[in-house]
Amino acid sequence: MVNPGKRMNILQALLALRHGPGAAVLPPEITRIHLDFALKWNDGHLGPRKFWKECLSRLKYWNPAIPMLVNRTSDQSAPARMSIYFRQAASAAEAEAASHKQMAPLAQQPHSSTENEHPAPPPEEGERVVTIDMKHVHSNAILDEFMSKTGATLVQPTPDEAVEMQQVEERRERGAFDRAIVKKYIDDTRAEKRRLALARQEAEAIKMANQM
C-alpha cells in the first residue's frame, strides 16, 4: 500500500502536469508545432525557454498525437520563433490520400535537437504555417498569443480535481509553516550553543587572568 505522503506527492505531480499554463486542447486542424530558440536564456531567449519548460509538457499531455519539436542553437543572436502548422481544407480524395501517405522511418524523422539539426521546415502540401516571434517576449505573452492563434480550448479542473488541488495547496502551506518552525528551532539551538561557547570562553579567560 502506498503511504499517504507518497500518494499526495504523486497526486501533486499529476495535477501539476494536467493543469496550469499550457493545459489546453488544440483543434484537429493543427498538425505539428515547432519551437526554435537558443540554448541559453540571455539575449531575448528567456521567454521562449520558460514557455518550453512551463507550458510545453502540458500541451503534450493534452495533445499526445501532435508532434511538438524543440530545436535549439548555440547562436544566441538567432531568432526565437514558434511555427504552428495547420491542415488546410482538402477534398475527400486528398484527405484519403494523405491518410495513406507513407511516413519516413523513425530514425529519419525530425526530432528535438540542441545542435540546430532540425529548424522549422516549410509547410508541406496541404499545410499552412502561422508563426509567433518569441524573442524578448515574456512567456505569458507567448502563451496568450499561442492560445489566440491556435484557438485552443483551456482545460478546466473537474470538481474532484479542484478539491484535490485545494488539498495539495493546503498541504504545501502546512509544509512551509512546519519548515519555518523547524528552521527557527534549529537557528535558536545553534544560537544558544554559540552563546554557551562564548560564555565558557569568557569564564576560562577570567579564570586564567585570576591565576596570574
PDB file of C-alpha atoms in Angstrom:
ATOM      1  CA  MET A   1       0.000   0.000   0.000  1.00  0.00           C
ATOM      2  CA  VAL A   2       1.294   3.482  -0.906  1.00  0.00           C
ATOM      3  CA  ASN A   3       1.664   5.647   2.195  1.00  0.00           C
ATOM      4  CA  PRO A   4      -0.408   8.865   2.298  1.00  0.00           C
ATOM      5  CA  GLY A   5       2.604  11.151   1.940  1.00  0.00           C
ATOM      6  CA  LYS A   6       3.870   9.403  -1.177  1.00  0.00           C
ATOM      7  CA  ARG A   7       0.369   9.259  -2.637  1.00  0.00           C
ATOM      8  CA  MET A   8      -0.015  13.009  -2.118  1.00  0.00           C
ATOM      9  CA  ASN A   9       3.323  13.651  -3.851  1.00  0.00           C
ATOM     10  CA  ILE A  10       2.216  11.564  -6.838  1.00  0.00           C
ATOM     11  CA  LEU A  11      -1.133  13.365  -6.914  1.00  0.00           C
ATOM     12  CA  GLN A  12       0.604  16.738  -6.744  1.00  0.00           C
ATOM     13  CA  ALA A  13       2.866  15.851  -9.689  1.00  0.00           C
ATOM     14  CA  LEU A  14      -0.087  14.596 -11.757  1.00  0.00           C
ATOM     15  CA  LEU A  15      -2.204  17.675 -11.050  1.00  0.00           C
ATOM     16  CA  ALA A  16       0.742  19.928 -11.909  1.00  0.00           C
ATOM     17  CA  LEU A  17       1.041  18.154 -15.260  1.00  0.00           C
ATOM     18  CA  ARG A  18      -2.688  18.218 -16.020  1.00  0.00           C
ATOM     19  CA  HIS A  19      -3.417  21.808 -15.004  1.00  0.00           C
ATOM     20  CA  GLY A  20      -1.640  25.120 -15.233  1.00  0.00           C
ATOM     21  CA  PRO A  21      -0.188  27.237 -18.075  1.00  0.00           C
ATOM     22  CA  GLY A  22      -0.391  25.267 -21.324  1.00  0.00           C
ATOM     23  CA  ALA A  23      -3.207  22.940 -20.251  1.00  0.00           C
ATOM     24  CA  ALA A  24      -5.270  23.189 -23.425  1.00  0.00           C
ATOM     25  CA  VAL A  25      -6.738  21.013 -26.152  1.00  0.00           C
ATOM     26  CA  LEU A  26      -5.718  22.014 -29.673  1.00  0.00           C
ATOM     27  CA  PRO A  27      -8.101  21.914 -32.621  1.00  0.00           C
ATOM     28  CA  PRO A  28      -7.769  18.962 -35.032  1.00  0.00           C
ATOM     29  CA  GLU A  29      -6.513  21.227 -37.821  1.00  0.00           C
ATOM     30  CA  ILE A  30      -3.129  21.599 -36.120  1.00  0.00           C
ATOM     31  CA  THR A  31      -0.665  19.038 -37.434  1.00  0.00           C
ATOM     32  CA  ARG A  32       2.554  19.918 -35.569  1.00  0.00           C
ATOM     33  CA  ILE A  33       4.335  22.598 -33.553  1.00  0.00           C
ATOM     34  CA  HIS A  34       7.962  23.634 -33.869  1.00  0.00           C
ATOM     35  CA  LEU A  35       9.973  25.840 -31.496  1.00  0.00           C
ATOM     36  CA  ASP A  36      13.298  27.413 -32.430  1.00  0.00           C
ATOM     37  CA  PHE A  37      15.379  29.305 -29.859  1.00  0.00           C
ATOM     38  CA  ALA A  38      18.859  29.437 -28.315  1.00  0.00           C
ATOM     39  CA  LEU A  39      20.364  27.190 -25.662  1.00  0.00           C
ATOM     40  CA  LYS A  40      20.912  29.965 -23.116  1.00  0.00           C
ATOM     41  CA  TRP A  41      18.333  32.354 -21.698  1.00  0.00           C
ATOM     42  CA  ASN A  42      20.090  35.649 -22.402  1.00  0.00           C
ATOM     43  CA  ASP A  43      19.706  37.908 -25.455  1.00  0.00           C
ATOM     44  CA  GLY A  44      15.939  37.615 -25.537  1.00  0.00           C
ATOM     45  CA  HIS A  45      15.566  33.839 -25.190  1.00  0.00           C
ATOM     46  CA  LEU A  46      14.286  33.716 -21.584  1.00  0.00           C
ATOM     47  CA  GLY A  47      10.593  33.864 -22.547  1.00  0.00           C
ATOM     48  CA  PRO A  48      10.823  31.011 -25.077  1.00  0.00           C
ATOM     49  CA  ARG A  49      12.801  28.935 -22.590  1.00  0.00           C
ATOM     50  CA  LYS A  50      10.196  29.451 -19.855  1.00  0.00           C
ATOM     51  CA  PHE A  51       7.377  28.619 -22.277  1.00  0.00           C
ATOM     52  CA  TRP A  52       9.184  25.393 -23.164  1.00  0.00           C
ATOM     53  CA  LYS A  53       9.793  24.492 -19.522  1.00  0.00           C
ATOM     54  CA  GLU A  54       6.423  25.505 -18.089  1.00  0.00           C
ATOM     55  CA  CYS A  55       3.863  25.060 -20.877  1.00  0.00           C
ATOM     56  CA  LEU A  56       5.012  22.532 -23.456  1.00  0.00           C
ATOM     57  CA  SER A  57       4.763  19.468 -21.202  1.00  0.00           C
ATOM     58  CA  ARG A  58       1.073  20.225 -20.528  1.00  0.00           C
ATOM     59  CA  LEU A  59       0.396  20.811 -24.213  1.00  0.00           C
ATOM     60  CA  LYS A  60       1.982  17.447 -24.971  1.00  0.00           C
ATOM     61  CA  TYR A  61      -0.046  15.763 -22.229  1.00  0.00           C
ATOM     62  CA  TRP A  62      -3.363  17.000 -23.609  1.00  0.00           C
ATOM     63  CA  ASN A  63      -2.388  16.623 -27.285  1.00  0.00           C
ATOM     64  CA  PRO A  64      -0.292  13.435 -27.493  1.00  0.00           C
ATOM     65  CA  ALA A  65      -0.961  12.920 -31.223  1.00  0.00           C
ATOM     66  CA  ILE A  66       0.514  16.294 -32.243  1.00  0.00           C
ATOM     67  CA  PRO A  67       4.312  16.310 -32.730  1.00  0.00           C
ATOM     68  CA  MET A  68       5.981  19.149 -30.818  1.00  0.00           C
ATOM     69  CA  LEU A  69       9.658  19.647 -31.608  1.00  0.00           C
ATOM     70  CA  VAL A  70      12.180  21.926 -29.922  1.00  0.00           C
ATOM     71  CA  ASN A  71      15.193  22.937 -31.968  1.00  0.00           C
ATOM     72  CA  ARG A  72      17.832  24.880 -30.029  1.00  0.00           C
ATOM     73  CA  THR A  73      21.010  26.522 -31.225  1.00  0.00           C
ATOM     74  CA  SER A  74      24.193  27.823 -29.623  1.00  0.00           C
ATOM     75  CA  ASP A  75      23.810  31.048 -31.626  1.00  0.00           C
ATOM     76  CA  GLN A  76      22.292  33.500 -29.128  1.00  0.00           C
ATOM     77  CA  SER A  77      21.708  36.032 -31.925  1.00  0.00           C
ATOM     78  CA  ALA A  78      19.388  33.611 -33.729  1.00  0.00           C
ATOM     79  CA  PRO A  79      15.640  34.284 -33.888  1.00  0.00           C
ATOM     80  CA  ALA A  80      13.263  32.731 -31.378  1.00  0.00           C
ATOM     81  CA  ARG A  81      10.215  31.587 -33.291  1.00  0.00           C
ATOM     82  CA  MET A  82       7.316  29.197 -32.881  1.00  0.00           C
ATOM     83  CA  SER A  83       5.866  27.643 -36.019  1.00  0.00           C
ATOM     84  CA  ILE A  84       2.339  26.239 -35.843  1.00  0.00           C
ATOM     85  CA  TYR A  85       1.283  24.087 -38.784  1.00  0.00           C
ATOM     86  CA  PHE A  86      -2.363  23.834 -39.782  1.00  0.00           C
ATOM     87  CA  ARG A  87      -4.038  21.351 -42.077  1.00  0.00           C
ATOM     88  CA  GLN A  88      -5.798  23.174 -44.899  1.00  0.00           C
ATOM     89  CA  ALA A  89      -9.251  22.182 -46.061  1.00  0.00           C
ATOM     90  CA  ALA A  90      -8.961  19.309 -48.531  1.00  0.00           C
ATOM     91  CA  SER A  91     -11.267  17.289 -50.700  1.00  0.00           C
ATOM     92  CA  ALA A  92     -12.302  13.799 -49.635  1.00  0.00           C
ATOM     93  CA  ALA A  93      -9.898  12.279 -52.173  1.00  0.00           C
ATOM     94  CA  GLU A  94      -6.969  14.369 -50.889  1.00  0.00           C
ATOM     95  CA  ALA A  95      -7.765  13.505 -47.288  1.00  0.00           C
ATOM     96  CA  GLU A  96      -7.856   9.804 -48.175  1.00  0.00           C
ATOM     97  CA  ALA A  97      -4.508  10.059 -49.977  1.00  0.00           C
ATOM     98  CA  ALA A  98      -2.952  11.866 -47.017  1.00  0.00           C
ATOM     99  CA  SER A  99      -4.122   9.149 -44.633  1.00  0.00           C
ATOM    100  CA  HIS A 100      -2.245   6.529 -46.695  1.00  0.00           C
ATOM    101  CA  LYS A 101       0.926   8.579 -47.031  1.00  0.00           C
ATOM    102  CA  GLN A 102       3.987   6.594 -46.010  1.00  0.00           C
ATOM    103  CA  MET A 103       5.895   8.072 -43.081  1.00  0.00           C
ATOM    104  CA  ALA A 104       9.672   8.121 -43.036  1.00  0.00           C
ATOM    105  CA  PRO A 105      11.423   5.575 -40.801  1.00  0.00           C
ATOM    106  CA  LEU A 106      11.614   6.721 -37.181  1.00  0.00           C
ATOM    107  CA  ALA A 107      15.371   7.327 -37.385  1.00  0.00           C
ATOM    108  CA  GLN A 108      14.837   9.706 -40.319  1.00  0.00           C
ATOM    109  CA  GLN A 109      12.001  11.701 -38.785  1.00  0.00           C
ATOM    110  CA  PRO A 110      12.810  15.152 -37.358  1.00  0.00           C
ATOM    111  CA  HIS A 111      13.390  15.239 -33.625  1.00  0.00           C
ATOM    112  CA  SER A 112      14.189  17.782 -30.953  1.00  0.00           C
ATOM    113  CA  SER A 113      17.774  18.970 -31.078  1.00  0.00           C
ATOM    114  CA  THR A 114      20.264  21.065 -29.110  1.00  0.00           C
ATOM    115  CA  GLU A 115      22.549  21.466 -32.118  1.00  0.00           C
ATOM    116  CA  ASN A 116      20.203  23.214 -34.572  1.00  0.00           C
ATOM    117  CA  GLU A 117      19.771  19.978 -36.529  1.00  0.00           C
ATOM    118  CA  HIS A 118      16.087  20.435 -37.318  1.00  0.00           C
ATOM    119  CA  PRO A 119      14.990  24.051 -37.805  1.00  0.00           C
ATOM    120  CA  ALA A 120      11.346  24.612 -38.680  1.00  0.00           C
ATOM    121  CA  PRO A 121      10.670  23.264 -42.187  1.00  0.00           C
ATOM    122  CA  PRO A 122       8.411  24.924 -44.763  1.00  0.00           C
ATOM    123  CA  PRO A 123       4.799  23.725 -44.713  1.00  0.00           C
ATOM    124  CA  GLU A 124       4.056  20.601 -46.699  1.00  0.00           C
ATOM    125  CA  GLU A 125       1.437  20.387 -49.388  1.00  0.00           C
ATOM    126  CA  GLY A 126      -1.948  20.908 -47.802  1.00  0.00           C
ATOM    127  CA  GLU A 127      -0.483  22.782 -44.828  1.00  0.00           C
ATOM    128  CA  ARG A 128      -0.156  26.388 -43.818  1.00  0.00           C
ATOM    129  CA  VAL A 129       2.084  27.769 -41.092  1.00  0.00           C
ATOM    130  CA  VAL A 130       1.486  30.507 -38.532  1.00  0.00           C
ATOM    131  CA  THR A 131       4.473  31.892 -36.638  1.00  0.00           C
ATOM    132  CA  ILE A 132       4.968  33.616 -33.301  1.00  0.00           C
ATOM    133  CA  ASP A 133       8.037  35.781 -32.720  1.00  0.00           C
ATOM    134  CA  MET A 134       9.122  34.841 -29.195  1.00  0.00           C
ATOM    135  CA  LYS A 135      12.351  36.814 -28.845  1.00  0.00           C
ATOM    136  CA  HIS A 136      12.308  39.354 -25.985  1.00  0.00           C
ATOM    137  CA  VAL A 137       8.713  38.288 -25.213  1.00  0.00           C
ATOM    138  CA  HIS A 138       7.505  37.151 -21.779  1.00  0.00           C
ATOM    139  CA  SER A 139       6.369  33.538 -21.577  1.00  0.00           C
ATOM    140  CA  ASN A 140       2.851  34.607 -20.528  1.00  0.00           C
ATOM    141  CA  ALA A 141       2.542  36.816 -23.605  1.00  0.00           C
ATOM    142  CA  ILE A 142       3.785  33.939 -25.775  1.00  0.00           C
ATOM    143  CA  LEU A 143       1.108  31.674 -24.307  1.00  0.00           C
ATOM    144  CA  ASP A 144      -1.607  34.303 -24.835  1.00  0.00           C
ATOM    145  CA  GLU A 145      -0.654  34.701 -28.498  1.00  0.00           C
ATOM    146  CA  PHE A 146      -0.452  30.926 -28.898  1.00  0.00           C
ATOM    147  CA  MET A 147      -3.957  30.461 -27.483  1.00  0.00           C
ATOM    148  CA  SER A 148      -5.304  33.217 -29.727  1.00  0.00           C
ATOM    149  CA  LYS A 149      -3.711  31.968 -32.937  1.00  0.00           C
ATOM    150  CA  THR A 150      -4.492  28.287 -32.404  1.00  0.00           C
ATOM    151  CA  GLY A 151      -8.000  28.614 -30.999  1.00  0.00           C
ATOM    152  CA  ALA A 152      -7.061  26.118 -28.286  1.00  0.00           C
ATOM    153  CA  THR A 153      -9.565  25.279 -25.544  1.00  0.00           C
ATOM    154  CA  LEU A 154      -8.440  25.698 -21.948  1.00  0.00           C
ATOM    155  CA  VAL A 155      -8.781  22.605 -19.776  1.00  0.00           C
ATOM    156  CA  GLN A 156     -10.640  23.302 -16.538  1.00  0.00           C
ATOM    157  CA  PRO A 157     -10.262  21.096 -13.454  1.00  0.00           C
ATOM    158  CA  THR A 158     -13.144  18.799 -12.645  1.00  0.00           C
ATOM    159  CA  PRO A 159     -14.884  19.350  -9.274  1.00  0.00           C
ATOM    160  CA  ASP A 160     -12.950  16.409  -7.809  1.00  0.00           C
ATOM    161  CA  GLU A 161      -9.665  17.784  -9.146  1.00  0.00           C
ATOM    162  CA  ALA A 162     -10.471  21.218  -7.728  1.00  0.00           C
ATOM    163  CA  VAL A 163     -10.890  19.628  -4.286  1.00  0.00           C
ATOM    164  CA  GLU A 164      -7.636  17.696  -4.708  1.00  0.00           C
ATOM    165  CA  MET A 165      -5.808  20.841  -5.815  1.00  0.00           C
ATOM    166  CA  GLN A 166      -7.082  22.635  -2.720  1.00  0.00           C
ATOM    167  CA  GLN A 167      -5.853  19.759  -0.547  1.00  0.00           C
ATOM    168  CA  VAL A 168      -2.437  19.873  -2.227  1.00  0.00           C
ATOM    169  CA  GLU A 169      -2.220  23.641  -1.689  1.00  0.00           C
ATOM    170  CA  GLU A 170      -3.198  23.292   1.984  1.00  0.00           C
ATOM    171  CA  ARG A 171      -0.562  20.579   2.418  1.00  0.00           C
ATOM    172  CA  ARG A 172       2.028  22.810   0.761  1.00  0.00           C
ATOM    173  CA  GLU A 173       1.151  25.679   3.098  1.00  0.00           C
ATOM    174  CA  ARG A 174       1.300  23.414   6.157  1.00  0.00           C
ATOM    175  CA  GLY A 175       4.649  22.093   4.984  1.00  0.00           C
ATOM    176  CA  ALA A 176       6.013  25.624   4.593  1.00  0.00           C
ATOM    177  CA  PHE A 177       4.735  26.517   8.094  1.00  0.00           C
ATOM    178  CA  ASP A 178       6.261  23.376   9.613  1.00  0.00           C
ATOM    179  CA  ARG A 179       9.587  24.011   7.866  1.00  0.00           C
ATOM    180  CA  ALA A 180       9.630  27.558   9.244  1.00  0.00           C
ATOM    181  CA  ILE A 181       9.077  26.234  12.788  1.00  0.00           C
ATOM    182  CA  VAL A 182      11.828  23.628  12.410  1.00  0.00           C
ATOM    183  CA  LYS A 183      14.210  26.225  10.960  1.00  0.00           C
ATOM    184  CA  LYS A 184      13.533  28.582  13.864  1.00  0.00           C
ATOM    185  CA  TYR A 185      14.177  25.769  16.354  1.00  0.00           C
ATOM    186  CA  ILE A 186      17.468  24.858  14.662  1.00  0.00           C
ATOM    187  CA  ASP A 187      18.542  28.513  14.449  1.00  0.00           C
ATOM    188  CA  ASP A 188      17.669  29.096  18.123  1.00  0.00           C
ATOM    189  CA  THR A 189      19.544  25.936  19.170  1.00  0.00           C
ATOM    190  CA  ARG A 190      22.646  26.965  17.239  1.00  0.00           C
ATOM    191  CA  ALA A 191      22.483  30.485  18.662  1.00  0.00           C
ATOM    192  CA  GLU A 192      22.194  29.091  22.193  1.00  0.00           C
ATOM    193  CA  LYS A 193      25.223  26.828  21.592  1.00  0.00           C
ATOM    194  CA  ARG A 194      27.213  29.823  20.366  1.00  0.00           C
ATOM    195  CA  ARG A 195      26.231  31.821  23.464  1.00  0.00           C
ATOM    196  CA  LEU A 196      27.236  28.956  25.771  1.00  0.00           C
ATOM    197  CA  ALA A 197      30.550  28.510  23.965  1.00  0.00           C
ATOM    198  CA  LEU A 198      31.247  32.228  24.249  1.00  0.00           C
ATOM    199  CA  ALA A 199      30.325  32.223  27.940  1.00  0.00           C
ATOM    200  CA  ARG A 200      32.696  29.284  28.544  1.00  0.00           C
ATOM    201  CA  GLN A 201      35.491  31.093  26.726  1.00  0.00           C
ATOM    202  CA  GLU A 202      34.918  34.230  28.809  1.00  0.00           C
ATOM    203  CA  ALA A 203      34.833  32.215  32.039  1.00  0.00           C
ATOM    204  CA  GLU A 204      38.059  30.437  31.079  1.00  0.00           C
ATOM    205  CA  ALA A 205      39.705  33.748  30.264  1.00  0.00           C
ATOM    206  CA  ILE A 206      38.679  35.224  33.651  1.00  0.00           C
ATOM    207  CA  LYS A 207      39.944  32.106  35.478  1.00  0.00           C
ATOM    208  CA  MET A 208      43.314  32.294  33.748  1.00  0.00           C
ATOM    209  CA  ALA A 209      43.595  36.029  34.491  1.00  0.00           C
ATOM    210  CA  ASN A 210      42.914  35.421  38.208  1.00  0.00           C
ATOM    211  CA  GLN A 211      45.651  32.767  38.338  1.00  0.00           C
ATOM    212  CA  MET A 212      48.301  35.130  37.059  1.00  0.00           C
TER     213      MET A 212
END
